[in-house]
Amino acid sequence: MRHILSILIENEAGALSRVAGLFSARAYNIESLSVAPTEDPTLSRMTVVTTGSDDVIEQITKQLNKLIEVVKVIDLNESDHIERELMLIKVRATGKDREEMKRMADIFRGRIIDVTEKTYTIELTGTGDKLNAFIEALDRAVILETVRTGASGIGRGERILKI
Amino acid sequence: MELSGAEIVVRCLQEEGVEYVFGYPGGAVLEIYDAIFRQEAFKHVLVRHEQAAVHAADAYSRSSNKVGVALVTSGPGATNAITGIATAYMDSVPLIVISGQVPTAAIGLDAFQEVDMVGCTRPCVKHNILVKDINDLAAAIKKAFYIATTGRPGPVVIDIPKDVTLKKAEFNYPSSVTMRSYTPITKGHPGQIKKAVNLLMDAKRPLVYIGGGAVLSNASAQVTELVRSLGLPCTNTLMGLGAYPGSDKQNLGMLGMHGTYEANLAMQYCDVLIAIGARFDDRVISVPSHFLSSPKKIVHIDIDPSSIAKRVKVDIPIVGNVRDVLDEMLNLLKQTNERPDPKALDAWWQQISEWRAPNSMFFQNSDEIIKPQYVVQTLYELTGGNAIVTSDVGQHQMWAAQYYKFDRPRQWINSGGLGTMGVGLPYAMGAKLANPDMDVCCITGEASIQMNIQELSTAKQYHTPVKIISLNNRYLGMVRQWQEFFYGNRYSESYMDALPDFVKLAEAYGHVGMRIERPADVEGALKEALAMKDRLVFMDFLTDQTENVFPMVQNGKGLNQMDLPPHMRNLQQVASSKERDYGNLS
């Protein structure tokens, strides 16, 4: 099953490679990973999307907790959460396609953030599924380039991950 | 006062009460070696290979409950140390390895003797640190000692660039460490401990399963009290040898791949299992599905939560220091008069006696050829069971574990987790330096000993008069055994031709060499060697080439499906019929 793990980790050189190394050394899978410092610059927040049985996820969580720099780990799947991913997608937009592309972006609540004579670059956020749906909705031939962040997740309501 | 980085390293080690540093100098650590030259608080042991430095530091720790320290240079010095680090990591030994690094300005530029030590060792250390700023040095070393020795112990690598050892800074050794991201648990959960005691009280066929964690946390007294006060049977892993007296009747002996018949069957058919600092390793329970085919309730006490429920489902997990948890359990037991049902326990013991009766450790001795088991047995008798025994890895290791009864913890030093050939001699040196008044015997094989035989030179220089007992069968014995069992006797590359004359080799290094070829000479030779208190004696026993280690649980089989020694082969079916009996009992 797909799980989204949220990790608070000391913002130190090499901390990321310890997490990545743990996954590869134990043959766990990382589907996506996003990391950045938090409001406290000494701490980074990491979101790892992974798949595995409950036993595997339990082992991953325990092994992550064993890393010296890891301060806290939670499995966001354990309760309601929100997740978002950002995609920048550069598409060919010429002639009558130009209007069509603008409409598509609007439907998906994307924003066109860069325009040239022949291209649009669209910024889109949402769940991975939504971003996939946008790609599906386009004609493959118009897509010039896509770039996506890993998912970021946060608990709904009062639930917070903090020291 | 301002000190150089090198002087800070030395001062920190002094503050930690370090007695020995095992190491090998080189370009990146010359400053540190110079600072060592100018002090007398601790001694440095110059090994002949960095791997041996780490092994010796490791055995120094295992045999004394202090922290082992090794010092190596950058690049090849550092990579040579990795086998030793991985060995200590697998067996949770508190160890500090200081490696030199090229100057900070040269890091990443493929400088001479540069290697990313933090990267190389990441998967096999508890933690590692590259100290780039001299102002962080003392605190980093303090942290390293703290991390290595608390929680589940393990090796910590401190990588220090050469320029950091040259720069100067005010020396302030922190008196304590607090880390928000590292707060190891010690006490177990009281509710869980209570549940465990209740479960034990209801047990009809209880078994205590003791692992290396009981040794590491110095819980031997508590384990012994628990087992004795309730009259329980117990078994131990290879790493748990000595945590409960090996010669005691309540001890069924080692379990697992080469465990005793009674220990393995008790493990398979018990109804309540108390696992103490043991982690259900594949060499212990083989495959979980077989092990769990007989229903049982499992209590698992371990300081490392990730060891719990890693291979088997556990009914009552207790995370905590084994000693603290057992103290709490014993307290609860003192407050209650409840005891496990004596009738059921009697019946269980009777069953165990039946399993024990055929003596799975019996071997057919010979007048013509030396049986390896006989050598270990004789060594046990002659040393009164009091020696510290180190072993290498292979058949001789299993015979050492089976035929030397360890009554005390930290008396048995071997590479259980990683199974590192070549540890035996450096282990013996480290153990001897930590315990100069004790007999230290290294049980090895002609193949294992050659993996670090250069340390005979170190042993001479630092006068570590250990006894090397080489069970020489001219084969990689365990490999040969597996080739016999699983590869139709195709002994691919397991035969060593052109062996050295070990007697002359020992003599070349300035030691005493002995070759023993006849069973009648075994006892006399061992006596003579043990009497030479201040000489290292290398004993080359030419042993039976065909001898195998029994019992054996083959990979993928259950603990009740052992290959038994020849005199027990007719018992093969007993185990499976008992399984049906217990189906009705429970």
XYZ file of C-alpha atoms in Angstrom:
749
model
C 0.000 0.000 0.000
C 1.081 3.559 -0.657
C 2.230 5.464 2.436
C 3.330 9.026 2.920
C 5.901 9.440 5.667
C 6.724 12.788 7.153
C 10.102 13.219 8.784
C 11.583 15.988 10.892
C 15.336 15.816 10.597
C 18.293 17.923 11.713
C 19.226 20.304 8.901
C 22.775 18.981 8.583
C 24.998 18.048 5.683
C 24.575 14.403 4.814
C 21.271 13.921 6.584
C 19.396 13.417 3.317
C 21.858 10.805 2.118
C 21.380 8.863 5.340
C 17.665 8.618 4.654
C 18.155 7.793 0.979
C 20.885 5.301 1.876
C 18.651 3.585 4.394
C 16.015 2.972 1.747
C 18.440 1.619 -0.819
C 20.458 -0.470 1.667
C 17.350 -2.254 2.859
C 15.800 -2.491 -0.577
C 12.823 -0.271 0.231
C 11.331 1.802 -2.496
C 11.191 5.595 -2.609
C 8.446 6.765 -4.950
C 9.065 10.395 -4.305
C 10.911 12.529 -1.852
C 10.778 16.204 -1.097
C 12.773 18.072 1.478
C 13.350 21.651 2.606
C 14.152 23.519 5.787
C 11.231 24.394 8.057
C 10.384 27.640 9.838
C 13.136 26.553 12.229
C 16.263 26.644 10.038
C 17.956 23.940 12.094
C 15.263 21.478 11.067
C 14.334 20.034 7.713
C 11.053 18.441 6.855
C 11.086 15.504 4.537
C 8.146 13.830 2.850
C 8.756 10.337 1.534
C 6.195 8.464 -0.507
C 6.791 4.744 -0.400
C 4.914 1.494 -0.843
C 4.890 -1.665 1.215
C 2.921 -3.927 3.513
C 2.132 -2.744 7.030
C 5.102 -4.770 8.309
C 7.457 -3.120 5.848
C 6.182 0.359 6.681
C 6.619 -0.405 10.384
C 10.237 -1.471 9.748
C 10.900 1.628 7.625
C 9.516 3.871 10.361
C 11.578 2.135 13.035
C 14.738 2.235 10.963
C 14.204 5.935 10.211
C 13.787 6.618 13.904
C 17.109 4.878 14.512
C 18.987 7.438 12.418
C 20.682 9.807 14.804
C 19.588 12.999 12.983
C 15.954 12.005 12.686
C 13.891 13.849 15.274
C 10.413 12.545 14.473
C 8.660 10.352 11.957
C 4.948 10.033 11.326
C 2.943 8.090 8.816
C 0.449 10.614 7.453
C -1.733 7.750 6.242
C -2.700 7.007 9.816
C -5.217 9.844 9.710
C -6.592 12.525 7.419
C -3.986 14.451 5.564
C -3.507 16.751 2.637
C -0.876 16.258 0.005
C 0.294 18.401 -2.836
C 2.739 18.124 -5.627
C 3.913 20.889 -7.926
C 4.356 20.426 -11.660
C 5.811 22.829 -14.181
C 4.798 21.820 -17.658
C 5.966 23.469 -20.845
C 3.598 22.994 -23.774
C 3.519 23.999 -27.414
C 0.932 26.757 -27.804
C 0.484 28.119 -31.260
C -2.474 29.202 -33.358
C -5.844 27.944 -32.233
C -4.164 25.630 -29.667
C -3.231 28.712 -27.694
C -6.813 29.354 -26.527
C -7.454 25.685 -25.944
C -4.374 25.393 -23.731
C -5.416 28.396 -21.672
C -8.824 26.810 -21.118
C -7.281 23.499 -20.060
C -5.034 25.277 -17.586
C -8.057 27.083 -16.154
C -10.072 23.907 -15.803
C -7.250 22.345 -13.771
C -6.728 25.590 -11.882
C -3.243 25.912 -13.286
C -1.501 29.214 -13.910
C 0.421 30.167 -16.974
C 3.645 31.607 -15.620
C 5.741 31.988 -18.742
C 4.708 32.838 -22.266
C 6.590 32.883 -25.551
C 5.306 33.049 -29.088
C 5.198 29.291 -29.313
C 4.997 28.021 -25.733
C 3.220 28.304 -22.433
C 4.713 27.166 -19.156
C 2.001 26.154 -16.737
C 2.278 25.786 -12.997
C -0.023 23.183 -11.527
C -0.394 21.930 -7.972
C -2.456 19.102 -6.586
C -2.283 15.439 -5.802
C -0.227 13.247 -8.045
C -3.437 11.910 -9.554
C -4.580 15.358 -10.585
C -1.260 16.126 -12.237
C -1.389 12.792 -14.045
C -4.903 13.599 -15.187
C -3.738 16.883 -16.664
C -0.995 15.129 -18.621
C -3.535 12.548 -19.813
C -5.879 15.295 -20.950
C -3.282 16.831 -23.229
C -2.222 15.661 -26.617
C 1.206 14.071 -26.057
C 2.629 15.933 -28.994
C 2.165 19.343 -27.367
C 4.090 18.478 -24.199
C 7.631 19.765 -24.451
C 8.854 19.236 -20.929
C 7.541 18.379 -17.468
C 9.129 18.700 -14.075
C 7.504 17.599 -10.838
C 8.414 17.889 -7.184
C 7.818 14.981 -4.901
C 4.684 15.064 -2.814
C 4.534 17.218 0.294
C 2.096 16.237 2.967
C 0.606 17.683 6.098
C -1.925 16.413 8.613
C -5.444 17.826 8.485
C -6.827 20.011 11.255
C -5.143 20.052 14.655
C -2.686 17.303 13.861
C 0.849 18.697 13.688
C 4.361 17.344 13.471
C 6.605 19.427 15.664
C 9.211 18.938 18.349
C 44.667 27.541 26.603
C 44.591 26.940 22.891
C 45.358 23.447 21.657
C 45.872 22.059 18.199
C 43.198 19.781 16.779
C 45.519 16.830 17.255
C 46.069 17.744 20.890
C 42.323 18.108 21.333
C 41.798 14.583 20.000
C 44.314 13.241 22.491
C 42.853 15.231 25.376
C 39.335 14.019 24.578
C 40.498 10.400 24.600
C 42.155 11.032 27.948
C 38.965 12.594 29.299
C 37.107 9.438 28.262
C 39.577 7.311 30.197
C 40.840 5.513 27.129
C 43.544 2.992 27.972
C 44.525 1.697 24.540
C 44.310 3.070 21.023
C 44.829 0.546 18.246
C 46.036 2.055 15.025
C 48.362 2.663 12.149
C 49.885 6.027 11.244
C 49.816 7.748 7.873
C 49.969 11.164 6.280
C 46.589 12.474 7.343
C 46.997 11.535 10.999
C 50.647 12.452 11.537
C 49.689 15.406 13.740
C 47.608 13.129 15.944
C 50.461 10.635 16.163
C 52.792 13.423 17.144
C 50.409 14.441 19.911
C 50.207 10.796 21.034
C 54.015 10.704 21.201
C 53.940 13.628 23.610
C 51.576 12.041 26.153
C 51.550 9.068 28.454
C 47.958 8.700 29.556
C 47.089 6.009 27.051
C 49.100 3.506 25.079
C 49.064 3.046 21.348
C 49.238 -0.401 19.784
C 50.697 -0.470 16.296
C 48.966 -3.230 14.365
C 50.115 -4.547 10.992
C 46.834 -3.950 9.159
C 44.058 -1.475 9.966
C 41.423 -4.206 9.922
C 43.193 -5.747 12.897
C 43.230 -2.406 14.714
C 39.467 -2.248 14.649
C 39.056 -5.934 15.550
C 41.461 -5.565 18.475
C 39.641 -2.463 19.719
C 36.374 -4.360 19.286
C 37.563 -7.335 21.393
C 39.033 -4.972 23.950
C 35.507 -3.588 24.314
C 33.663 -6.919 24.254
C 35.913 -8.452 26.883
C 36.007 -5.464 29.224
C 32.790 -3.477 28.759
C 34.826 -0.361 27.933
C 34.901 1.526 24.658
C 37.363 0.353 22.025
C 39.251 3.003 20.081
C 40.979 2.676 16.721
C 42.897 5.288 14.758
C 43.577 5.033 11.035
C 44.773 7.287 8.288
C 42.779 8.516 5.287
C 42.061 6.597 2.081
C 43.370 3.022 2.213
C 43.827 3.186 5.979
C 40.188 4.095 6.335
C 38.891 1.527 3.849
C 40.968 -1.217 5.468
C 39.115 -0.463 8.681
C 35.673 -0.998 7.202
C 35.494 -4.778 7.686
C 36.264 -4.235 11.342
C 33.642 -1.509 11.613
C 30.974 -3.639 9.929
C 31.849 -6.522 12.256
C 31.373 -4.346 15.336
C 28.179 -2.880 13.899
C 26.549 -6.264 13.376
C 27.327 -7.278 16.950
C 26.485 -3.859 18.505
C 29.919 -3.180 19.969
C 30.633 0.334 21.288
C 33.588 1.516 19.289
C 35.189 4.788 18.229
C 37.082 4.813 14.958
C 38.999 7.991 14.212
C 40.044 8.300 10.588
C 42.250 10.945 9.079
C 40.969 12.848 6.079
C 42.710 14.973 3.460
C 42.690 18.722 4.219
C 39.250 20.360 3.949
C 40.362 22.371 0.912
C 41.258 19.140 -0.911
C 38.089 17.196 -0.076
C 36.239 16.265 -3.229
C 39.194 16.897 -5.513
C 40.356 13.274 -5.660
C 43.362 14.162 -3.568
C 46.051 11.603 -2.774
C 44.688 9.052 -0.277
C 41.238 10.590 -0.287
C 38.123 8.530 0.219
C 34.661 9.591 1.339
C 34.849 7.792 4.669
C 31.510 9.097 5.882
C 29.923 7.814 2.685
C 31.810 4.509 2.713
C 30.880 3.639 6.279
C 27.340 5.031 6.384
C 25.594 1.662 6.065
C 27.725 -0.021 8.748
C 28.033 2.489 11.571
C 25.672 3.649 14.244
C 26.719 7.159 13.310
C 29.549 9.003 11.613
C 30.753 12.565 11.568
C 33.074 14.588 9.367
C 34.495 17.373 11.532
C 35.228 20.309 9.265
C 35.619 22.982 11.919
C 38.107 22.710 14.752
C 35.634 24.481 17.028
C 33.315 21.491 16.703
C 35.969 18.857 17.349
C 35.745 18.287 21.105
C 31.939 18.302 21.084
C 31.905 15.867 18.158
C 34.146 13.422 20.010
C 32.037 13.714 23.158
C 28.932 13.046 21.100
C 30.591 10.081 19.410
C 31.356 8.397 22.733
C 27.838 9.121 23.944
C 26.214 7.670 20.847
C 28.521 4.629 20.749
C 27.779 3.611 24.327
C 24.105 4.442 24.858
C 20.947 2.850 23.506
C 21.851 -0.042 21.242
C 25.632 0.327 21.226
C 27.595 0.494 18.007
C 30.592 1.905 16.197
C 30.911 5.635 15.515
C 33.385 6.984 12.968
C 34.930 10.429 13.378
C 36.592 11.636 10.178
C 39.050 14.472 10.786
C 40.702 16.428 7.950
C 44.405 17.038 8.377
C 44.114 20.833 8.560
C 41.663 20.498 11.444
C 44.332 18.619 13.397
C 46.739 21.514 12.752
C 44.508 24.475 13.600
C 44.214 25.733 17.135
C 41.217 26.284 19.353
C 40.288 26.658 22.988
C 39.791 23.212 24.529
C 36.464 22.737 26.244
C 35.343 19.192 26.780
C 31.578 19.179 27.336
C 30.562 17.401 30.515
C 27.335 16.074 29.084
C 25.478 15.654 25.837
C 21.890 16.461 25.029
C 20.524 15.794 21.586
C 16.898 16.419 20.693
C 17.111 13.851 17.939
C 18.688 11.091 20.022
C 17.107 10.130 23.319
C 17.584 6.399 23.835
C 15.000 4.584 25.895
C 16.139 2.526 28.879
C 13.123 1.665 31.015
C 10.572 -0.724 29.603
C 6.856 0.016 29.634
C 5.505 -1.090 33.060
C 2.187 -2.268 31.646
C 3.922 -4.445 29.061
C 6.266 -5.872 31.677
C 3.291 -6.781 33.850
C 1.604 -8.471 30.910
C 4.775 -10.437 30.222
C 4.930 -11.675 33.805
C 1.278 -12.718 33.682
C 1.854 -14.588 30.450
C 4.817 -16.363 31.989
C 2.675 -17.400 34.968
C 0.215 -19.070 32.620
C 2.895 -20.870 30.665
C 2.936 -24.634 30.447
C 6.047 -24.933 28.325
C 8.064 -21.758 28.929
C 11.489 -21.068 27.467
C 13.921 -18.216 27.992
C 15.873 -17.328 24.855
C 18.986 -15.294 25.610
C 20.885 -13.227 23.057
C 23.910 -10.976 22.887
C 21.887 -8.060 24.265
C 21.954 -9.752 27.667
C 25.756 -9.685 27.542
C 25.982 -6.120 26.225
C 23.666 -4.718 28.885
C 25.404 -6.647 31.673
C 22.173 -8.411 32.552
C 23.745 -11.761 33.323
C 22.788 -11.674 37.024
C 19.190 -10.737 36.196
C 18.837 -13.391 33.504
C 20.242 -16.004 35.853
C 17.911 -14.975 38.665
C 14.855 -15.080 36.418
C 15.686 -18.531 35.059
C 16.662 -19.997 38.440
C 13.899 -18.521 40.573
C 11.212 -19.900 38.292
C 12.982 -23.126 37.377
C 12.757 -22.362 33.664
C 14.714 -23.904 30.833
C 16.829 -21.489 28.825
C 18.809 -21.441 25.630
C 21.205 -18.932 24.169
C 22.336 -17.692 20.815
C 25.960 -17.737 19.708
C 26.225 -14.143 20.934
C 24.470 -14.948 24.207
C 26.999 -17.549 25.336
C 27.987 -16.921 28.938
C 25.054 -14.655 29.813
C 23.665 -17.676 31.667
C 26.171 -20.286 32.893
C 26.824 -22.749 30.083
C 27.514 -25.632 32.465
C 24.215 -25.238 34.317
C 21.520 -27.932 34.038
C 18.793 -25.411 33.220
C 20.720 -24.307 30.179
C 19.805 -26.398 27.146
C 22.810 -25.044 25.277
C 23.050 -23.001 22.141
C 20.173 -23.125 19.673
C 19.915 -22.485 15.966
C 21.654 -23.801 12.886
C 24.189 -25.729 14.986
C 22.292 -25.754 18.256
C 21.589 -28.728 20.471
C 18.711 -31.090 19.776
C 16.998 -30.185 23.050
C 17.393 -26.426 22.628
C 16.022 -26.437 19.094
C 13.055 -28.638 19.908
C 12.280 -26.608 23.029
C 12.403 -23.448 20.911
C 10.053 -25.000 18.387
C 7.531 -26.422 20.869
C 7.520 -24.001 23.815
C 4.237 -22.196 24.444
C 5.668 -19.008 25.949
C 8.981 -17.661 24.752
C 10.813 -14.875 26.537
C 13.342 -13.420 24.092
C 15.969 -11.347 25.868
C 18.213 -9.182 23.695
C 17.998 -11.688 20.861
C 16.743 -10.919 17.386
C 15.425 -14.127 15.765
C 18.261 -14.142 13.265
C 18.094 -16.513 10.283
C 20.928 -18.552 11.810
C 18.747 -18.988 14.905
C 15.216 -19.723 13.723
C 15.900 -20.423 10.055
C 12.701 -19.358 8.287
C 9.960 -17.689 10.355
C 7.120 -19.705 8.797
C 8.524 -22.981 10.134
C 9.337 -21.457 13.478
C 5.831 -20.083 13.914
C 4.149 -23.303 12.747
C 3.908 -24.362 16.408
C 1.777 -21.709 18.074
C 3.495 -19.852 20.848
C 3.282 -16.531 22.612
C 6.371 -14.414 22.315
C 7.645 -11.736 24.682
C 10.486 -9.784 23.118
C 12.712 -7.515 25.198
C 15.118 -5.392 23.181
C 16.537 -1.896 23.347
C 16.183 -1.497 19.595
C 12.545 -1.237 18.498
C 13.531 -2.148 14.945
C 14.720 -5.561 16.163
C 11.240 -6.286 17.464
C 8.795 -7.738 14.956
C 11.466 -7.615 12.256
C 11.328 -11.325 11.440
C 8.581 -12.703 13.683
C 5.347 -11.296 15.055
C 5.617 -10.616 18.754
C 2.760 -10.726 21.272
C 4.338 -8.559 23.940
C 7.052 -6.188 22.731
C 9.086 -4.483 25.455
C 11.465 -1.784 24.327
C 14.120 -1.063 26.887
C 17.473 -1.897 28.324
C 17.412 -5.629 29.047
C 18.842 -5.207 32.515
C 16.344 -2.542 33.564
C 13.421 -4.499 32.171
C 14.500 -7.691 33.931
C 15.001 -5.809 37.197
C 11.426 -4.623 36.897
C 10.202 -8.158 36.104
C 12.049 -9.602 39.073
C 10.513 -6.938 41.313
C 7.052 -7.927 40.159
C 7.847 -11.591 40.762
C 8.978 -10.834 44.298
C 5.655 -9.163 45.026
C 3.637 -12.173 43.999
C 3.541 -15.771 45.122
C 2.268 -16.885 41.765
C 4.420 -19.309 39.885
C 3.954 -21.221 36.636
C 1.973 -24.433 37.065
C 4.518 -26.816 38.658
C 2.902 -29.922 37.181
C 3.051 -28.577 33.674
C 6.598 -27.386 34.205
C 7.595 -30.838 35.456
C 6.095 -32.457 32.393
C 7.944 -29.955 30.203
C 11.241 -30.686 31.919
C 10.607 -34.381 31.519
C 10.113 -33.883 27.822
C 13.302 -31.856 27.649
C 15.190 -34.607 29.479
C 14.032 -37.089 26.878
C 15.323 -34.834 24.135
C 18.549 -34.341 26.008
C 19.158 -38.026 26.727
C 20.755 -39.022 23.414
C 23.304 -36.182 23.850
C 23.451 -34.456 20.511
C 26.943 -33.188 21.401
C 28.343 -36.719 21.575
C 31.119 -37.336 19.061
C 32.989 -40.505 18.279
C 36.507 -39.880 19.509
C 39.424 -41.606 17.883
C 42.837 -42.931 18.863
C 44.187 -42.427 15.414
C 43.153 -39.030 14.258
C 42.552 -35.850 16.224
C 38.885 -34.939 16.484
C 38.451 -31.151 16.592
C 35.739 -31.431 19.224
C 38.168 -33.320 21.438
C 40.689 -30.487 21.258
C 38.105 -27.916 22.368
C 36.776 -30.216 25.093
C 40.286 -30.791 26.419
C 41.016 -27.077 26.337
C 37.847 -26.495 28.353
C 38.893 -29.009 30.965
C 42.484 -27.807 31.218
C 41.520 -24.146 31.582
C 38.764 -25.004 34.058
C 36.374 -23.112 31.808
C 38.045 -19.880 32.841
C 39.797 -18.737 29.698
C 38.663 -15.953 27.426
C 38.100 -17.674 24.104
C 38.135 -15.862 20.805
C 37.307 -17.643 17.615
C 37.523 -17.079 13.919
C 34.719 -18.095 11.611
C 33.915 -21.569 10.379
C 33.564 -25.091 11.716
C 36.056 -24.445 14.517
C 33.897 -21.511 15.646
C 30.883 -23.769 16.045
C 32.889 -26.439 17.856
C 34.276 -23.764 20.167
C 30.725 -22.588 20.904
C 29.476 -26.157 21.407
C 32.268 -27.706 23.466
C 33.595 -24.861 25.586
C 31.081 -24.129 28.338
C 31.051 -20.419 29.073
C 29.897 -19.655 32.576
C 30.525 -15.931 32.491
C 29.624 -13.185 30.038
C 32.377 -11.448 28.018
C 34.394 -14.639 28.024
C 33.447 -15.578 24.473
C 34.567 -13.170 21.766
C 33.581 -13.869 18.176
C 32.068 -12.348 15.080
C 28.488 -13.566 15.236
C 26.666 -11.172 12.963
C 29.040 -10.526 10.105
C 30.959 -13.800 10.368
C 34.325 -12.223 9.687
C 37.204 -14.597 8.992
C 40.443 -13.261 10.411
C 39.085 -11.773 13.621
C 40.470 -14.463 15.915
C 44.038 -13.288 16.408
C 43.359 -9.538 16.657
C 40.451 -10.376 18.977
C 42.819 -12.357 21.167
C 45.261 -9.443 21.302
C 42.558 -6.964 22.260
C 41.120 -9.289 24.892
C 44.546 -10.032 26.353
C 45.420 -6.342 26.673
C 42.121 -5.743 28.454
C 42.567 -8.821 30.654
C 46.297 -9.336 31.120
C 45.865 -11.820 33.954
C 43.586 -14.177 32.092
C 44.335 -17.017 29.745
C 43.261 -15.954 26.265
C 42.869 -18.696 23.677
C 42.134 -18.168 20.016
C 40.386 -21.115 18.434
C 40.923 -20.836 14.721
C 41.431 -22.739 11.518
C 44.300 -22.792 9.077
C 42.267 -20.709 6.628
C 40.897 -18.094 9.053
C 44.209 -17.471 10.767
C 45.851 -16.636 7.459
C 43.485 -13.732 6.947
C 45.254 -11.696 9.607
C 48.333 -13.756 10.382
C 50.571 -10.700 10.117
C 49.344 -9.757 13.585
C 51.736 -12.345 15.023
C 54.153 -9.480 14.667
C 51.997 -7.105 16.730
C 51.527 -9.789 19.361
C 55.297 -10.040 19.668
C 55.862 -6.293 19.910
C 53.225 -5.735 22.601
C 53.772 -9.012 24.386
C 50.308 -10.494 24.209
C 51.039 -14.141 25.029
C 47.838 -15.705 23.736
C 47.393 -19.346 22.784
C 46.443 -20.015 19.185
C 44.655 -23.309 18.744
C 44.430 -23.951 15.042
C 42.175 -26.845 14.082
C 43.882 -27.529 10.821
C 41.867 -29.765 8.502
C 43.433 -28.453 5.283
C 39.995 -27.270 4.153
C 37.730 -24.297 4.420
C 35.845 -26.616 6.698
C 32.411 -25.042 6.719
C 32.521 -24.464 2.984
C 33.535 -28.099 2.514
C 30.647 -29.187 4.776
C 28.139 -27.240 2.693
C 29.622 -28.545 -0.531
C 29.176 -32.020 0.888
C 25.574 -31.361 1.896
C 24.376 -29.238 -0.986
C 26.801 -29.535 -3.909
C 27.332 -33.271 -4.344
C 30.812 -33.288 -2.787
C 32.154 -30.948 -5.447
C 34.800 -29.277 -3.310
C 35.187 -26.228 -5.478
C 38.112 -24.153 -4.217
C 37.675 -25.183 -0.600
C 40.969 -27.023 -0.425
C 44.062 -25.088 0.525
C 47.174 -26.375 -1.081
C 50.623 -25.092 -0.170
C 49.903 -24.334 3.458
C 52.780 -22.745 5.303
C 54.654 -24.596 8.005
C 52.851 -22.868 10.875
C 55.443 -23.974 13.403
C 58.252 -22.318 11.512
C 56.032 -19.333 10.801
C 55.320 -18.829 14.501
C 59.010 -19.185 15.214
C 59.861 -16.697 12.504
C 57.727 -14.151 14.334
C 59.512 -14.982 17.590
C 56.847 -17.208 19.101
C 56.583 -20.862 20.030
C 55.189 -23.218 17.424
C 53.850 -26.718 17.992
C 52.473 -29.307 15.620
C 50.210 -31.947 17.118
C 49.307 -34.910 14.958
C 48.191 -37.649 17.348
C 45.222 -37.658 19.726
C 47.452 -38.953 22.505
C 49.494 -35.759 22.341
C 46.626 -33.284 22.520
C 46.345 -33.005 26.271
C 50.064 -32.864 26.917
C 50.616 -30.239 24.256
C 47.802 -28.014 25.515
C 49.107 -28.325 29.077
C 52.574 -27.394 27.965
C 51.324 -24.418 25.978
C 49.091 -23.143 28.759
C 52.013 -23.415 31.180
C 54.064 -21.024 29.033
C 52.415 -18.010 30.575
C 54.530 -15.402 28.887
C 54.866 -16.875 25.411
C 52.517 -16.835 22.494
C 52.117 -20.436 21.407
C 50.799 -21.360 17.989
C 49.398 -24.876 18.118
C 48.806 -26.474 14.768
C 46.478 -29.430 15.385
C 46.176 -31.668 12.354
C 42.566 -32.751 12.665
C 40.146 -35.109 10.966
C 39.366 -33.692 7.527
C 35.980 -35.357 7.298
C 34.449 -34.124 10.533
C 31.243 -32.076 10.244
C 29.344 -29.858 12.628
C 26.156 -31.424 13.981
C 23.303 -30.953 14.571
C 22.605 -28.807 11.564
C 19.451 -27.013 10.506
C 19.658 -26.577 6.767
C 18.552 -23.299 5.232
C 14.812 -23.231 4.817
C 14.126 -26.080 7.230
C 12.540 -25.882 10.654
C 14.310 -26.190 14.002
C 12.640 -29.602 14.375
C 14.154 -30.833 11.122
C 17.799 -31.042 12.125
C 20.395 -33.159 10.434
C 21.525 -35.142 13.456
C 24.903 -36.620 14.308
C 25.330 -40.284 13.237
C 24.407 -41.784 16.606
C 21.001 -40.031 16.560
C 19.897 -40.567 13.001
C 17.103 -42.956 14.045
C 15.523 -40.091 16.014
C 14.688 -38.021 12.934
C 10.995 -38.845 13.127
C 10.619 -38.109 16.827
C 10.445 -34.411 16.272
C 7.550 -34.481 13.855
C 5.468 -36.939 15.911
C 5.934 -34.668 18.923
C 4.571 -31.820 16.897
C 1.266 -33.679 16.581
C 1.253 -34.478 20.303
C 1.618 -30.847 21.161
C -1.193 -29.982 18.832
C -3.455 -31.824 21.278
C -1.783 -30.531 24.398
C -2.273 -26.865 23.695
